Coordinates of C-alpha atoms in Angstrom, one line a residue:
S29 CA -0.4 -0.3 -0.2
K30 CA 1.0 3.8 -0.4
D31 CA 3.0 5.5 2.1
D32 CA 1.4 8.0 4.6
D33 CA 2.6 11.5 5.3
G34 CA 1.9 11.6 9.0
G35 CA 4.0 9.2 10.7
G36 CA 1.4 6.1 11.3
K37 CA 1.0 2.8 8.6
L38 CA -1.7 2.5 6.1
P39 CA -4.0 -0.9 6.1
S40 CA -2.3 -3.4 3.8
R41 CA -4.0 -4.7 1.1
P42 CA -6.2 -7.7 1.7
K43 CA -5.6 -11.4 0.4
H44 CA -8.8 -12.6 0.3
K45 CA -10.7 -14.2 -2.7
Q46 CA -13.2 -12.0 -4.6
H47 CA -16.6 -12.6 -3.9
A48 CA -19.1 -14.2 -6.7
S49 CA -22.1 -11.7 -6.2
D50 CA -19.8 -8.4 -6.6
K51 CA -20.6 -7.1 -10.2
A52 CA -17.9 -4.0 -10.6
E53 CA -19.2 -0.8 -12.0
P54 CA -18.4 0.8 -15.2
W55 CA -14.8 2.6 -15.3
P56 CA -14.3 5.2 -14.0
L57 CA -16.6 4.1 -11.5
Y58 CA -15.9 1.3 -8.7
K59 CA -17.2 -0.6 -5.4
I60 CA -15.7 1.2 -2.5
S61 CA -16.2 -2.0 -0.7
Q62 CA -13.4 -3.4 -3.2
D63 CA -10.0 -2.9 -3.7
Y64 CA -9.8 -2.9 -7.6
D65 CA -6.1 -2.6 -7.8
A66 CA -6.1 -6.2 -6.3
G67 CA -8.6 -8.1 -7.9
G68 CA -11.7 -6.6 -6.7
A69 CA -11.0 -8.4 -3.3
R70 CA -12.2 -7.1 0.2
W71 CA -10.8 -4.6 2.0
S72 CA -9.2 -5.4 5.6
W73 CA -11.0 -3.7 8.8
P74 CA -11.0 -0.6 9.2
G75 CA -12.0 -0.5 5.1
C76 CA -15.4 -0.4 3.9
G77 CA -16.9 -4.0 3.2
W78 CA -15.0 -5.8 5.5
K79 CA -17.4 -8.0 6.7
P80 CA -21.0 -8.2 5.4
R81 CA -23.4 -5.6 6.8
L82 CA -23.6 -5.8 10.5
D83 CA -26.3 -3.9 13.0
I84 CA -26.4 -2.0 16.3
S85 CA -29.7 -4.3 17.0
D86 CA -26.9 -6.9 17.2
S87 CA -27.7 -8.7 20.5
A88 CA -24.0 -10.0 21.1
F89 CA -23.4 -6.1 20.8
T90 CA -26.0 -4.1 23.1
E91 CA -25.1 -7.3 25.8
G92 CA -21.3 -7.3 25.4
L93 CA -20.8 -3.6 25.3
K94 CA -20.9 -1.3 28.6
F95 CA -19.6 2.0 29.1
Y96 CA -18.9 4.1 31.9
L97 CA -19.2 7.8 31.0
Y98 CA -17.5 10.4 32.8
D99 CA -19.4 13.7 33.0
E100 CA -18.9 15.0 36.5
G101 CA -16.6 17.6 38.4
P102 CA -14.5 19.3 35.7
F103 CA -15.7 16.5 33.4
D104 CA -19.4 17.8 33.3
M105 CA -20.1 20.1 30.3
T106 CA -23.6 22.0 31.9
E107 CA -21.7 25.2 32.6
A108 CA -20.2 25.1 29.4
D109 CA -23.6 24.5 27.9
K110 CA -24.7 27.4 29.5
C111 CA -21.4 29.9 28.7
M112 CA -21.9 28.8 24.9
R113 CA -25.1 30.1 24.5
K114 CA -24.8 32.9 26.7
H115 CA -21.6 34.1 24.3
R116 CA -23.5 32.7 21.2
K117 CA -26.2 34.9 22.3
L118 CA -28.6 31.4 21.5
P119 CA -31.8 30.5 23.8
E120 CA -31.5 28.2 26.5
T121 CA -32.2 24.9 24.8
G122 CA -32.5 23.7 21.5
L123 CA -30.7 23.5 17.8
K124 CA -32.8 25.8 15.7
E125 CA -30.5 28.8 15.8
F126 CA -27.3 27.0 15.0
D127 CA -27.2 27.5 11.8
S128 CA -27.0 31.8 12.2
A129 CA -24.8 31.1 15.0
F130 CA -22.6 29.1 14.2
K131 CA -20.2 29.4 10.7
V132 CA -20.5 26.4 8.6
N133 CA -16.5 25.1 9.3
E134 CA -17.7 25.3 13.1
R135 CA -21.4 24.0 13.3
E136 CA -19.5 20.6 10.9
Y137 CA -17.3 19.6 13.7
F138 CA -19.5 20.4 16.9
T139 CA -20.5 16.2 17.3
E140 CA -20.3 16.2 21.3
Y141 CA -22.7 19.0 21.4
T142 CA -25.7 16.0 20.7
L143 CA -23.5 13.1 21.1
L144 CA -23.0 13.9 24.8
P145 CA -26.4 13.8 26.0
A146 CA -27.0 10.8 24.4
L147 CA -24.5 9.2 25.6
Q148 CA -26.1 10.0 29.2
K149 CA -29.1 8.3 28.4
H150 CA -27.8 5.4 26.6
P151 CA -29.5 2.0 27.5
Q152 CA -25.9 0.6 27.3
R153 CA -24.6 3.0 29.9
V154 CA -23.4 1.5 33.4
K155 CA -23.0 3.9 36.4
N156 CA -20.2 1.5 38.2
K157 CA -17.5 1.4 36.7
E158 CA -16.8 -2.3 37.3
D159 CA -19.1 -3.3 34.4
A160 CA -17.7 -1.4 32.1
N161 CA -15.5 -2.8 29.2
L162 CA -15.3 1.1 27.4
F163 CA -14.7 4.3 29.2
I164 CA -15.9 7.9 27.3
I165 CA -14.4 11.0 28.4
G166 CA -17.1 13.1 28.6
Y167 CA -15.3 16.3 28.8
A168 CA -14.9 18.2 25.3
N169 CA -11.8 20.2 24.5
A170 CA -13.2 22.0 21.7
Y171 CA -16.8 22.4 23.0
A172 CA -15.3 24.0 26.2
R173 CA -13.1 26.3 23.7
Y174 CA -16.5 27.6 21.8
A175 CA -18.0 28.2 25.6
S176 CA -14.9 29.9 26.9
P177 CA -14.5 32.0 28.7
C178 CA -16.4 29.8 31.5
H179 CA -14.1 29.4 34.4
N180 CA -15.2 28.8 37.9
E181 CA -14.1 26.4 40.8
V182 CA -14.8 23.0 39.3
Y183 CA -13.6 24.0 35.5
G184 CA -10.5 26.5 36.8
N185 CA -9.6 29.9 36.4
S186 CA -8.1 29.3 32.9
D187 CA -9.0 26.9 29.7
D188 CA -5.3 25.5 30.4
E189 CA -6.1 25.1 34.1
W190 CA -9.3 23.2 32.7
D191 CA -7.5 20.6 30.6
D192 CA -4.6 20.1 33.3
K193 CA -7.8 19.2 36.0
V194 CA -8.9 16.4 33.4
A195 CA -5.4 15.3 32.6
E196 CA -4.8 15.1 36.0
L197 CA -7.7 12.7 36.9
L198 CA -7.5 10.5 34.3
S199 CA -3.9 10.0 34.6
S200 CA -4.2 9.4 38.3
D201 CA -7.7 7.0 37.8
P202 CA -6.8 3.0 38.6
F203 CA -9.1 2.1 35.1
F204 CA -7.5 4.2 33.2
K205 CA -4.2 2.8 33.9
R206 CA -4.9 -0.6 34.0
N207 CA -5.1 -1.1 30.4
G208 CA -2.9 2.1 29.6
G209 CA -6.4 4.2 28.5
K210 CA -6.7 1.8 25.1
D211 CA -10.3 1.3 26.3
Y212 CA -11.2 5.4 27.0
L213 CA -12.5 6.9 24.2
F214 CA -12.3 10.9 23.4
L215 CA -14.1 13.0 21.3
N216 CA -12.0 15.3 19.1
S217 CA -13.7 17.7 16.7
R218 CA -11.5 19.4 15.4
Y219 CA -8.8 19.8 13.4
K220 CA -7.0 22.9 15.0
M221 CA -5.6 21.4 18.2
D222 CA -6.2 23.9 21.7
M223 CA -4.9 21.9 24.4
T224 CA -2.2 21.6 27.5
K225 CA 1.1 19.5 26.7
N226 CA -0.6 17.7 29.6
L227 CA -4.1 16.7 28.4
K228 CA -2.4 16.0 24.8
K229 CA 0.1 14.0 26.7
V230 CA -2.6 11.3 28.4
L231 CA -4.9 11.4 25.7
D232 CA -2.4 10.2 23.4
S233 CA -0.9 7.6 25.3
G234 CA -4.2 4.9 24.8
P235 CA -7.5 6.5 24.5
I236 CA -9.0 5.7 20.9
I237 CA -9.9 9.3 19.2
A238 CA -13.1 9.8 17.6
A239 CA -12.2 12.2 15.1
F240 CA -13.4 12.7 11.2
D241 CA -10.8 10.6 9.3
R242 CA -7.7 8.8 9.0
Y243 CA -5.6 11.0 6.6
S244 CA -5.4 14.2 8.1
G245 CA -1.9 15.4 7.7
R246 CA -2.6 17.8 10.7
L247 CA -4.5 14.8 13.3
R248 CA -1.8 12.3 12.3
A249 CA 1.2 14.6 13.3
Y250 CA -0.9 15.9 16.3
W251 CA -1.6 12.7 17.6
R252 CA 1.1 10.5 16.3
E253 CA 0.9 7.6 19.1
T254 CA -2.3 7.2 18.6
W255 CA -2.8 6.9 14.9
K256 CA 0.3 4.5 14.8
R257 CA -1.8 2.4 17.1
G258 CA -4.4 2.7 14.8
S259 CA -6.7 3.5 17.8
V260 CA -9.3 5.9 15.9
I261 CA -12.9 5.6 15.0
V262 CA -14.1 8.1 12.3
L263 CA -17.1 10.0 12.4
P264 CA -19.6 11.9 10.0
Y265 CA -19.8 15.8 10.1
M266 CA -22.6 17.0 11.2
S267 CA -25.3 18.7 8.8
S268 CA -27.0 22.2 8.9
V269 CA -30.2 22.8 10.8
A270 CA -31.6 23.2 7.2
L271 CA -30.9 19.7 6.4
D272 CA -31.3 18.1 9.2
L273 CA -33.2 19.4 11.7
E274 CA -36.0 20.5 9.3
R275 CA -35.7 18.1 7.1
K276 CA -38.1 17.5 4.4
I277 CA -39.0 14.6 2.3
P278 CA -37.9 15.0 -1.5
G279 CA -40.7 14.2 -3.4
Q280 CA -40.3 12.1 -6.4
K281 CA -38.3 13.4 -9.2
D282 CA -39.0 13.8 -12.1
V283 CA -36.9 11.7 -14.7
D284 CA -36.8 14.2 -17.3
K285 CA -35.7 16.9 -15.0
M286 CA -33.0 14.9 -13.3
R287 CA -29.8 17.7 -11.8
Y288 CA -26.1 17.5 -10.9
Y289 CA -26.1 19.6 -8.2
F290 CA -22.6 20.9 -6.7
R291 CA -22.1 24.3 -4.7
G292 CA -18.7 25.2 -3.1
N293 CA -15.1 26.3 -3.8
M294 CA -14.3 24.7 -7.6
H295 CA -11.0 25.9 -7.7
R296 CA -9.6 23.8 -4.5
W297 CA -6.2 22.1 -5.3
H298 CA -7.7 19.0 -3.0
G299 CA -10.1 17.2 -4.9
E300 CA -8.9 18.4 -8.4
R301 CA -12.2 20.8 -8.3
S302 CA -10.6 22.9 -11.2
Y303 CA -12.5 19.5 -13.7
L304 CA -15.9 20.2 -12.3
P305 CA -16.6 22.8 -14.9
K306 CA -15.5 20.4 -17.5
L307 CA -17.4 17.9 -16.6
A308 CA -20.6 20.2 -15.7
E309 CA -20.8 20.8 -19.2
E310 CA -20.9 17.2 -21.0
L311 CA -24.0 16.6 -18.2
H312 CA -27.4 17.5 -18.9
G313 CA -28.8 20.0 -16.2
A314 CA -25.8 20.3 -14.6
D315 CA -25.9 22.8 -11.9
F316 CA -22.4 23.5 -10.3
K317 CA -21.7 27.3 -9.0
E318 CA -18.9 28.7 -7.3
V319 CA -19.8 29.4 -3.5
A320 CA -17.6 30.2 -0.6
F321 CA -19.2 28.5 2.4
T322 CA -17.1 30.5 5.0
A323 CA -16.2 34.2 3.6
A324 CA -19.8 35.7 4.4
G325 CA -18.2 36.9 7.7
K326 CA -20.8 36.7 10.7
A327 CA -22.7 32.9 10.5
S328 CA -26.1 34.9 10.0
N329 CA -25.0 36.6 6.9
F330 CA -24.8 33.1 5.3
E331 CA -27.9 31.4 7.0
P332 CA -29.9 32.2 3.7
V333 CA -27.1 30.9 1.0
L334 CA -27.7 27.5 3.7
R335 CA -31.5 27.7 3.1
A336 CA -31.5 28.0 -0.6
S337 CA -28.9 25.3 -1.1
A338 CA -31.0 23.3 0.9
E339 CA -34.0 23.5 -1.2
E340 CA -32.0 23.1 -4.3
I341 CA -30.4 19.7 -3.1
R342 CA -33.7 18.6 -2.7
R343 CA -34.3 18.8 -5.7
S344 CA -31.3 17.4 -7.5
S345 CA -30.5 13.4 -8.2
V346 CA -27.0 13.3 -8.4
C347 CA -24.2 15.2 -6.3
P348 CA -20.4 15.3 -7.2
S349 CA -18.4 15.0 -3.8
P350 CA -14.8 15.5 -4.7
E351 CA -12.2 15.4 -1.6
G352 CA -11.9 18.5 0.4
D353 CA -9.2 18.9 2.8
T354 CA -9.9 14.7 3.8
P355 CA -11.0 12.0 1.3
T356 CA -14.2 12.7 2.4
S357 CA -16.4 15.8 3.1
L358 CA -19.6 17.4 5.0
R359 CA -21.1 17.7 1.4
L360 CA -21.3 13.3 1.2
F361 CA -23.6 13.6 4.4
E362 CA -25.5 16.7 2.8
S363 CA -26.3 15.0 0.1
L364 CA -27.9 11.7 1.6
V365 CA -29.9 13.4 3.7
A366 CA -31.3 15.4 1.0
G367 CA -32.2 12.5 -1.3
C368 CA -29.4 13.1 -4.0
V369 CA -26.8 10.5 -4.6
P370 CA -23.7 11.3 -4.3
V371 CA -20.2 10.6 -6.0
V372 CA -17.6 10.7 -4.0
I373 CA -14.5 11.1 -6.3
G374 CA -11.3 10.3 -4.5
Q375 CA -8.5 7.7 -4.4
A376 CA -10.3 3.8 -3.1
N377 CA -7.2 3.1 -0.8
H378 CA -7.8 6.8 1.5
T379 CA -12.0 6.8 0.8
T380 CA -12.4 3.1 2.1
Y381 CA -10.7 3.8 5.7
T382 CA -12.1 7.2 6.0
L383 CA -16.2 6.2 5.4
P384 CA -17.9 6.9 9.0
F385 CA -18.9 3.4 10.5
P386 CA -18.1 0.9 8.0
S387 CA -19.2 -2.3 9.5
L388 CA -22.6 -1.4 9.6
I389 CA -23.1 0.5 6.2
D390 CA -23.1 -0.6 2.8
Y391 CA -22.2 2.3 1.3
D392 CA -22.5 1.0 -2.4
S393 CA -25.6 1.1 -1.8
I394 CA -25.9 4.8 -1.2
A395 CA -23.5 6.2 -3.2
F396 CA -21.5 5.7 -6.3
F397 CA -17.8 6.1 -6.0
S398 CA -15.5 7.3 -8.7
R399 CA -11.3 7.5 -9.3
T400 CA -9.8 10.7 -8.9
F401 CA -9.8 13.2 -11.9
T402 CA -5.8 12.3 -12.0
E403 CA -6.8 9.2 -13.3
I404 CA -10.1 10.1 -15.3
V405 CA -7.8 12.8 -17.8
R406 CA -5.2 10.3 -18.1
Q407 CA -7.7 8.9 -21.0
P408 CA -8.0 11.4 -23.7
T409 CA -11.8 10.7 -23.5
G410 CA -12.0 10.4 -20.0
I411 CA -14.3 13.6 -19.1
K412 CA -16.9 12.6 -21.7
E413 CA -16.6 8.5 -20.4
F414 CA -17.3 10.1 -16.7
A415 CA -20.3 12.0 -17.9
K416 CA -21.8 9.2 -20.0
V417 CA -21.7 6.8 -17.1
L418 CA -23.5 9.4 -15.2
E419 CA -25.9 10.3 -17.8
S420 CA -26.8 6.4 -18.1
F421 CA -28.3 7.2 -14.5
A422 CA -29.9 10.6 -14.6
A423 CA -30.4 11.8 -18.2
P424 CA -33.7 12.2 -19.7
G425 CA -34.0 8.6 -21.5
A426 CA -31.8 6.9 -19.2
D427 CA -32.4 3.0 -18.8
L428 CA -35.0 2.2 -16.5
H429 CA -33.2 -0.4 -14.8
H430 CA -30.5 2.7 -14.0
V431 CA -33.3 4.8 -13.2
E432 CA -35.2 2.5 -10.8
R433 CA -31.6 2.0 -8.8
L434 CA -31.0 5.3 -8.6
A435 CA -34.3 5.5 -7.2
E436 CA -33.5 2.9 -4.1
M437 CA -29.7 4.3 -3.9
R438 CA -32.1 7.8 -2.8
Q439 CA -34.5 5.8 -0.8
E440 CA -31.8 4.1 1.2
G441 CA -29.3 7.0 1.5
M442 CA -32.0 8.9 3.3
R443 CA -32.7 5.6 5.6
I444 CA -29.0 5.5 6.5
Y445 CA -28.6 8.7 7.4
E446 CA -31.7 8.9 10.0
K447 CA -30.1 5.9 11.4
H448 CA -26.7 6.5 12.0
F449 CA -25.8 10.2 10.9
S450 CA -28.5 12.3 11.9
Y451 CA -26.8 14.2 15.0
M452 CA -30.2 16.7 15.0
R453 CA -32.9 14.5 14.8
N454 CA -31.3 10.8 16.4
P455 CA -27.9 11.5 18.1
T456 CA -28.9 8.0 20.1
G457 CA -28.5 6.0 16.4
V458 CA -24.9 8.1 15.8
A459 CA -23.7 7.8 19.5
S460 CA -24.8 3.4 19.2
S461 CA -22.8 3.4 15.9
M462 CA -19.9 5.1 17.5
L463 CA -20.0 2.5 19.9
F464 CA -20.0 -0.3 17.7
E465 CA -16.8 0.9 16.1
A466 CA -15.3 1.2 19.5
W467 CA -16.7 -2.5 20.4
V468 CA -15.2 -3.7 17.3
L469 CA -11.7 -2.1 17.8
L470 CA -11.5 -3.1 21.5
Q471 CA -12.2 -6.7 20.0
Q472 CA -8.8 -6.0 17.7
F473 CA -6.8 -4.9 20.6
G474 CA -7.7 -8.1 22.7
L475 CA -9.4 -5.8 25.0
I476 CA -12.5 -7.8 25.2
K477 CA -13.6 -11.3 24.0
G478 CA -16.4 -10.8 21.0
P479 CA -17.4 -12.4 16.9
H480 CA -15.2 -10.0 15.4
M481 CA -11.9 -10.8 16.9
D482 CA -10.8 -11.9 13.7
P483 CA -11.0 -8.7 11.5
A484 CA -10.7 -10.8 8.2
P485 CA -13.8 -10.6 5.7
D486 CA -15.3 -13.5 4.7
A487 CA -13.7 -15.5 1.9

């Protein structure tokens, strides 16, 4: 496999045979559950397709994983919530005003805001540490920074003092020492890290880090030991209020008016987006526009754009989702909730290991995956061929079988989003999915016994 740029190891190529039922997609598409450079073999854990899809209702999981949540003293974020809402001029409860209070590149990372309350009420939570095989750190450093200044006798007189109190309590805890913190989990919802050396040292020494991808050079450099151990769980990004909390079920799409939709920076280096206008020229009804989602000053200035974008994406059928700073982006999840089938464009061996909850979701049933534009344009007619394949699903007069498959993918995508990705309407589902991946990971570490101690895909 390719070497990485962040000091850790990338998973090796799988050595297992291709399933007879796995039918290849037309070039340049590919199935994310297969490694097309290795003859269609399934990826090794934690890549997509490492096992046939599992489920959070599995009794082996619900009975086999019990967690303890640290949410008292400096781990308690109750006062931080009050401070954050005061600083952001938000009501005392609710999420309805988040689009006007947080910029896109703040809100999409603010996942612990709904995850922590969901974990507090979760049926697999236990109050006795002796009964737990996973320990979740309820202190959220990024959340605390949003709330700052928010200091008292419990939190301390500064943000740094708050961090250090948490570090001291964890490092002195007998349960943390028992397995070197390897059965602890920390929610890391920022790329730009801002914490004390003491807390960073404790968290990088053993705990699982729940983040948004495995290939961010910044995260891999910061959490160097964590990435070397492979103690990483990937979370989905948080979608907008306009799409998630105020979800509208799109009606039946008119096959004669199907559209391709993209909003964002089309000249960004990541994802080779400069090829998007050329692709649009080859598609019927392509609606690709340059929009800088973070360049509108105050978040409230951009809320109307988010709402307009939400309505447009609901009317669309196929949504290109090129790489952002990482192999996946917020665009993937907002496409799914809106009923627009995403086309994820990126390197297979990165994308497969960066999609959240790979043990639970059959991504080939909800999204298309394409080779990079660099690979596509190596063919003289590569862009035209790419467009031709997309048009076979979404253009007027498209093959009926393809039209029906696209409709099924839309419906399944919305169902999967509702069950696993909706922070605003089903945070318990997101929490359960995260816990499931932690359960599998703990089995790989040999810390608990279970049915998935061998990560090899079925032959």
